[in-house]
Tab-separated table of C-alpha atoms in Angstrom:
chain	number	residue	atom	x	y	z
T	1	MET	CA	1.269	-6.877	-5.647
T	2	ASP	CA	2.868	-4.104	-7.621
T	3	LYS	CA	5.071	-1.145	-7.112
T	4	ALA	CA	5.724	1.658	-9.587
T	5	VAL	CA	8.963	3.312	-10.563
T	6	VAL	CA	8.425	6.885	-11.693
T	7	GLN	CA	10.801	8.613	-14.092
T	8	HIS	CA	10.514	12.149	-15.359
T	9	GLN	CA	12.314	14.345	-17.842
T	10	ILE	CA	11.813	18.009	-18.805
T	11	VAL	CA	12.067	18.361	-22.575
T	12	GLY	CA	11.588	21.035	-25.239
T	13	ILE	CA	11.412	24.800	-25.162
T	14	GLU	CA	7.969	24.684	-23.517
T	15	ARG	CA	9.495	22.637	-20.672
T	16	GLU	CA	7.082	19.761	-21.213
T	17	ILE	CA	7.300	17.171	-18.442
T	18	CYS	CA	7.590	13.595	-19.656
T	19	VAL	CA	6.592	11.016	-17.037
T	20	ILE	CA	7.120	7.283	-17.436
T	21	PHE	CA	5.764	4.637	-15.065
T	22	THR	CA	7.408	1.242	-14.772
T	23	VAL	CA	5.304	-1.217	-12.781
T	24	LEU	CA	7.213	-4.044	-11.106
T	25	SER	CA	4.705	-6.870	-10.775
T	26	ILE	CA	5.149	-9.618	-8.178
T	27	LYS	CA	3.077	-12.618	-9.171
T	28	GLU	CA	1.230	-14.179	-6.280
T	29	GLY	CA	-2.002	-16.097	-5.780
T	30	ASP	CA	-4.219	-16.415	-8.879
T	31	VAL	CA	-1.567	-15.764	-11.537
T	32	ALA	CA	-3.934	-16.305	-14.481
T	33	THR	CA	-6.367	-13.672	-13.207
T	34	THR	CA	-3.505	-11.288	-12.488
T	35	ASP	CA	-2.066	-11.730	-15.991
T	36	ALA	CA	-5.467	-11.116	-17.575
T	37	HIS	CA	-5.914	-7.975	-15.493
T	38	ILE	CA	-2.478	-6.668	-16.499
T	39	GLU	CA	-3.163	-7.336	-20.172
T	40	ARG	CA	-6.402	-5.371	-19.915
T	41	LEU	CA	-4.587	-2.476	-18.257
T	42	LEU	CA	-1.882	-2.487	-20.927
T	43	ALA	CA	-4.481	-2.374	-23.680
T	44	ALA	CA	-6.101	0.667	-22.072
T	45	SER	CA	-2.880	2.522	-21.200
T	46	ASP	CA	-0.427	4.478	-23.290
T	47	THR	CA	3.232	3.821	-23.988
T	48	ARG	CA	4.338	5.674	-20.841
T	49	VAL	CA	3.303	2.674	-18.706
T	50	LYS	CA	5.220	-0.582	-18.870
T	51	PHE	CA	5.320	-3.707	-16.745
T	52	ILE	CA	8.259	-5.793	-15.564
T	53	HIS	CA	7.265	-9.177	-14.163
T	54	LEU	CA	9.345	-10.448	-11.257
T	55	PRO	CA	9.670	-14.170	-10.487
T	56	HIS	CA	7.665	-15.441	-7.532
T	57	VAL	CA	9.672	-16.369	-4.442
T	58	ASP	CA	7.943	-18.829	-2.131
T	59	SER	CA	7.986	-18.031	1.565
T	60	GLN	CA	9.333	-20.643	3.926
T	61	PRO	CA	6.777	-23.390	4.674
T	62	GLN	CA	5.253	-23.307	8.110
T	63	GLU	CA	4.752	-26.277	10.392
T	64	LYS	CA	1.213	-25.156	11.213
T	65	PRO	CA	-1.217	-23.787	8.605
T	66	VAL	CA	-1.918	-20.478	10.351
T	67	LYS	CA	-3.034	-17.422	8.499
T	68	LYS	CA	0.013	-15.184	8.196
T	69	ASP	CA	0.842	-11.694	7.140
T	70	ASN	CA	2.576	-11.458	3.755
T	71	THR	CA	5.352	-9.149	4.985
T	72	HIS	CA	7.959	-11.931	5.042
T	73	CYS	CA	7.129	-12.939	1.482
T	74	VAL	CA	7.409	-9.350	0.271
T	75	GLN	CA	10.734	-8.827	2.040
T	76	SER	CA	12.144	-11.781	0.118
T	77	GLN	CA	11.469	-9.829	-3.076
T	78	ASN	CA	13.541	-6.780	-2.122
T	79	ASP	CA	16.685	-7.963	-3.884
T	80	LEU	CA	14.723	-8.775	-7.051
T	81	VAL	CA	13.114	-5.331	-7.056
T	82	LYS	CA	16.436	-3.583	-6.550
T	83	GLU	CA	18.055	-5.691	-9.281
T	84	ALA	CA	15.223	-4.892	-11.703
T	85	ILE	CA	15.604	-1.170	-11.079
T	86	LEU	CA	19.373	-1.305	-11.469
T	87	ASN	CA	19.208	-3.344	-14.679
T	88	HIS	CA	16.101	-2.021	-16.429
T	89	VAL	CA	15.292	1.454	-15.083
T	90	LEU	CA	18.471	3.293	-14.114
T	91	PRO	CA	20.299	2.570	-17.416
T	92	THR	CA	17.690	4.619	-19.337
T	93	THR	CA	18.243	8.282	-20.136
T	94	ILE	CA	15.247	9.430	-18.080
T	95	PRO	CA	16.117	10.112	-14.403
T	96	LEU	CA	14.495	8.034	-11.689
T	97	ALA	CA	12.062	10.309	-9.830
T	98	GLY	CA	10.908	7.918	-7.121
T	99	LEU	CA	9.545	4.573	-6.064
T	100	VAL	CA	5.832	4.158	-5.318
T	101	VAL	CA	5.094	1.092	-3.200
T	102	ASP	CA	1.839	-0.682	-2.538
T	103	MET	CA	0.447	-0.204	0.976
T	104	PHE	CA	1.097	-3.903	1.682
T	105	ASN	CA	4.704	-3.747	0.441
T	106	SER	CA	6.154	-1.390	3.041
T	107	SER	CA	9.458	-3.295	3.194
T	108	MET	CA	10.162	-1.998	-0.328
T	109	ILE	CA	10.648	1.446	1.183
T	110	ASP	CA	14.095	0.199	2.202
T	111	VAL	CA	14.927	-0.361	-1.479
T	112	ALA	CA	14.265	3.321	-2.167
T	113	HIS	CA	16.481	4.255	0.782
T	114	GLU	CA	19.297	2.056	-0.570
T	115	LEU	CA	18.998	3.604	-4.030
T	116	GLY	CA	18.808	7.113	-2.628
T	117	VAL	CA	15.506	7.994	-4.316
T	118	PRO	CA	12.245	9.354	-2.869
T	119	SER	CA	9.660	6.793	-1.772
T	120	TYR	CA	5.888	7.050	-1.778
T	121	VAL	CA	3.119	4.761	-0.535
T	122	PHE	CA	-0.034	4.225	-2.569
T	123	PHE	CA	-2.691	3.709	0.107
T	124	THR	CA	-5.733	2.210	-1.611
T	125	SER	CA	-7.963	2.456	1.452
T	126	ASN	CA	-9.431	5.713	2.783
T	127	ALA	CA	-7.736	8.545	4.658
T	128	ALA	CA	-9.404	7.783	7.988
T	129	PHE	CA	-7.983	4.249	7.979
T	130	LEU	CA	-4.580	5.636	7.018
T	131	GLY	CA	-4.789	7.668	10.214
T	132	PHE	CA	-5.503	4.479	12.144
T	133	MET	CA	-2.461	2.750	10.617
T	134	LEU	CA	-0.270	5.712	11.614
T	135	TYR	CA	-1.824	5.640	15.091
T	136	LEU	CA	-1.010	1.946	15.645
T	137	PRO	CA	2.769	2.266	16.229
T	138	THR	CA	2.272	5.282	18.503
T	139	ARG	CA	-0.178	3.363	20.653
T	140	HIS	CA	2.001	0.245	20.619
T	141	ASP	CA	5.006	2.228	21.849
T	142	GLN	CA	2.890	3.383	24.779
T	143	VAL	CA	1.199	0.143	25.855
T	144	GLY	CA	2.959	-2.666	23.970
T	145	ILE	CA	-0.109	-4.887	23.436
T	146	PRO	CA	-3.151	-5.059	21.134
T	147	SER	CA	-6.399	-3.413	22.156
T	148	ARG	CA	-9.124	-5.149	24.151
T	149	LYS	CA	-12.807	-4.792	23.393
T	150	SER	CA	-13.281	-3.569	26.953
T	151	ASP	CA	-10.772	-0.720	26.547
T	152	PRO	CA	-11.985	2.900	26.533
T	153	ASP	CA	-12.705	4.512	23.186
T	154	SER	CA	-9.594	5.410	21.198
T	155	VAL	CA	-8.922	9.024	20.233
T	156	ILE	CA	-7.569	8.809	16.681
T	157	ALA	CA	-6.915	12.122	14.948
T	158	SER	CA	-8.315	11.077	11.566
T	159	TYR	CA	-11.736	10.248	13.059
T	160	VAL	CA	-14.168	12.950	14.171
T	161	ASN	CA	-15.368	10.983	17.201
T	162	PRO	CA	-13.563	8.611	19.594
T	163	VAL	CA	-13.525	5.076	18.186
T	164	PRO	CA	-14.968	2.216	20.308
T	165	SER	CA	-12.470	-0.600	20.724
T	166	SER	CA	-15.167	-3.116	19.801
T	167	VAL	CA	-15.218	-1.881	16.191
T	168	LEU	CA	-11.458	-1.868	15.616
T	169	PRO	CA	-10.101	-4.220	12.932
T	170	SER	CA	-9.611	-7.775	14.188
T	171	PHE	CA	-5.823	-7.607	13.702
T	172	ALA	CA	-5.679	-4.875	16.367
T	173	LEU	CA	-7.693	-6.773	18.996
T	174	GLU	CA	-6.223	-9.062	21.632
T	175	ASN	CA	-7.334	-12.713	21.499
T	176	SER	CA	-8.679	-12.438	17.946
T	177	ILE	CA	-7.796	-15.190	15.485
T	178	VAL	CA	-5.629	-12.946	13.295
T	179	VAL	CA	-3.646	-11.660	16.279
T	180	LYS	CA	-2.974	-15.257	17.280
T	181	GLY	CA	-1.872	-15.743	13.662
T	182	HIS	CA	0.763	-13.022	14.250
T	183	GLU	CA	-0.754	-10.205	12.156
T	184	TYR	CA	-0.709	-7.471	14.799
T	185	LEU	CA	3.009	-6.637	14.923
T	186	PRO	CA	3.438	-6.668	11.132
T	187	LYS	CA	0.623	-4.108	10.893
T	188	VAL	CA	2.290	-1.997	13.605
T	189	ASN	CA	5.591	-2.126	11.725
T	190	ARG	CA	3.827	-1.278	8.481
T	191	GLY	CA	2.359	1.864	10.004
T	192	ARG	CA	5.809	2.757	11.320
T	193	LYS	CA	7.352	2.377	7.848
T	194	PHE	CA	4.698	4.683	6.369
T	195	LYS	CA	6.218	7.513	8.399
T	196	GLU	CA	9.571	7.095	6.599
T	197	VAL	CA	8.329	7.940	3.113
T	198	ASP	CA	8.382	11.228	1.232
T	199	GLY	CA	4.648	11.170	0.596
T	200	ILE	CA	1.492	9.067	0.867
T	201	ILE	CA	-0.921	8.827	-2.064
T	202	VAL	CA	-4.445	8.080	-0.838
T	203	ASN	CA	-7.430	6.828	-2.814
T	204	THR	CA	-9.862	9.502	-1.629
T	205	PHE	CA	-10.707	13.163	-2.195
T	206	TYR	CA	-10.643	16.115	0.141
T	207	GLU	CA	-14.346	16.943	0.029
T	208	LEU	CA	-15.217	13.408	1.145
T	209	GLU	CA	-12.785	13.191	4.066
T	210	THR	CA	-12.030	16.782	5.005
T	211	HIS	CA	-11.426	16.059	8.688
T	212	ALA	CA	-9.190	13.047	8.043
T	213	VAL	CA	-7.058	14.817	5.426
T	214	ASP	CA	-6.696	17.911	7.605
T	215	SER	CA	-5.535	15.724	10.506
T	216	PHE	CA	-2.338	14.956	8.594
T	217	LEU	CA	-1.268	18.608	8.532
T	218	ASP	CA	1.350	18.261	11.242
T	219	ASP	CA	5.109	17.881	11.435
T	220	LYS	CA	4.932	14.134	12.118
T	221	THR	CA	3.159	12.881	9.008
T	222	PRO	CA	4.591	12.802	5.469
T	223	PRO	CA	2.718	14.889	2.889
T	224	VAL	CA	-0.584	13.250	1.920
T	225	TYR	CA	-1.832	13.492	-1.681
T	226	THR	CA	-5.469	12.660	-2.470
T	227	VAL	CA	-5.951	11.137	-5.922
T	228	GLY	CA	-9.355	9.467	-5.643
T	229	PRO	CA	-11.722	8.151	-6.230
T	230	VAL	CA	-9.760	5.552	-8.216
T	231	ILE	CA	-12.392	2.939	-9.098
T	232	ASP	CA	-12.082	0.148	-11.648
T	233	LEU	CA	-15.629	0.201	-13.004
T	234	GLU	CA	-14.868	-2.209	-15.829
T	235	ASN	CA	-13.195	-4.970	-13.816
T	236	LYS	CA	-14.702	-8.283	-14.925
T	237	ASN	CA	-12.337	-10.517	-12.949
T	238	HIS	CA	-14.994	-11.457	-10.384
T	239	SER	CA	-17.061	-14.625	-10.246
T	240	GLY	CA	-19.933	-16.079	-8.214
T	241	VAL	CA	-20.556	-14.369	-4.886
T	242	ASN	CA	-17.640	-11.973	-5.441
T	243	GLN	CA	-19.252	-10.737	-8.645
T	244	VAL	CA	-22.545	-10.106	-6.846
T	245	LYS	CA	-20.774	-8.179	-4.061
T	246	HIS	CA	-18.784	-6.192	-6.638
T	247	GLU	CA	-21.958	-5.167	-8.473
T	248	GLU	CA	-23.684	-4.169	-5.212
T	249	ILE	CA	-20.727	-1.983	-4.198
T	250	MET	CA	-20.507	-0.339	-7.601
T	251	LYS	CA	-24.224	0.541	-7.454
């Protein structure tokens, strides 16, 4: 899980804009695969992109092995992220332009607030699903519980047609395994945090999701920037069944 610190400086008579990206990398899960992926990215990138690796902080062990949301683990990294920015980013001569956080790391938005810099979310899913995530806290404030498969279709602005409750993600459905594993409220809170940022960067393009992108043109949603499609066509970090699925998707 990564987040990017963006710095910019206007230099020269032609007012050239110099942009530097510092990626704060939180190691989690398959560290060896992650390291190999980062090394490949570094080899393909220029000197304006650099990585700072943060130590892994284990979340508190649970008595029961239930599947949990990673929000608690990410929150434990906030101090490390803030310390890294204070020690390695702010002392440079290039001003800090903003903090871009991964869509799963919404608690890091608070770090940007504390530092007084703009915050942005990089939403790697599509724009329609972003609309669903923004819809979740609004619905929760109204009814206070997850959806049921028997509920009427949901009217979600980013979708052209009403959405049947039976096809909603499992974390949003009552009595599903992930809801029992306490994933519903963290997702609600994540959608709520998205509304605090200065902009949302989405991995899509306007011509593909015209209706969804246009649905964000209101006074309640932060500015949405489409930057897709961002696809890693050369990723070789898959094996077995995952490799087969990856090749099928890429075709």
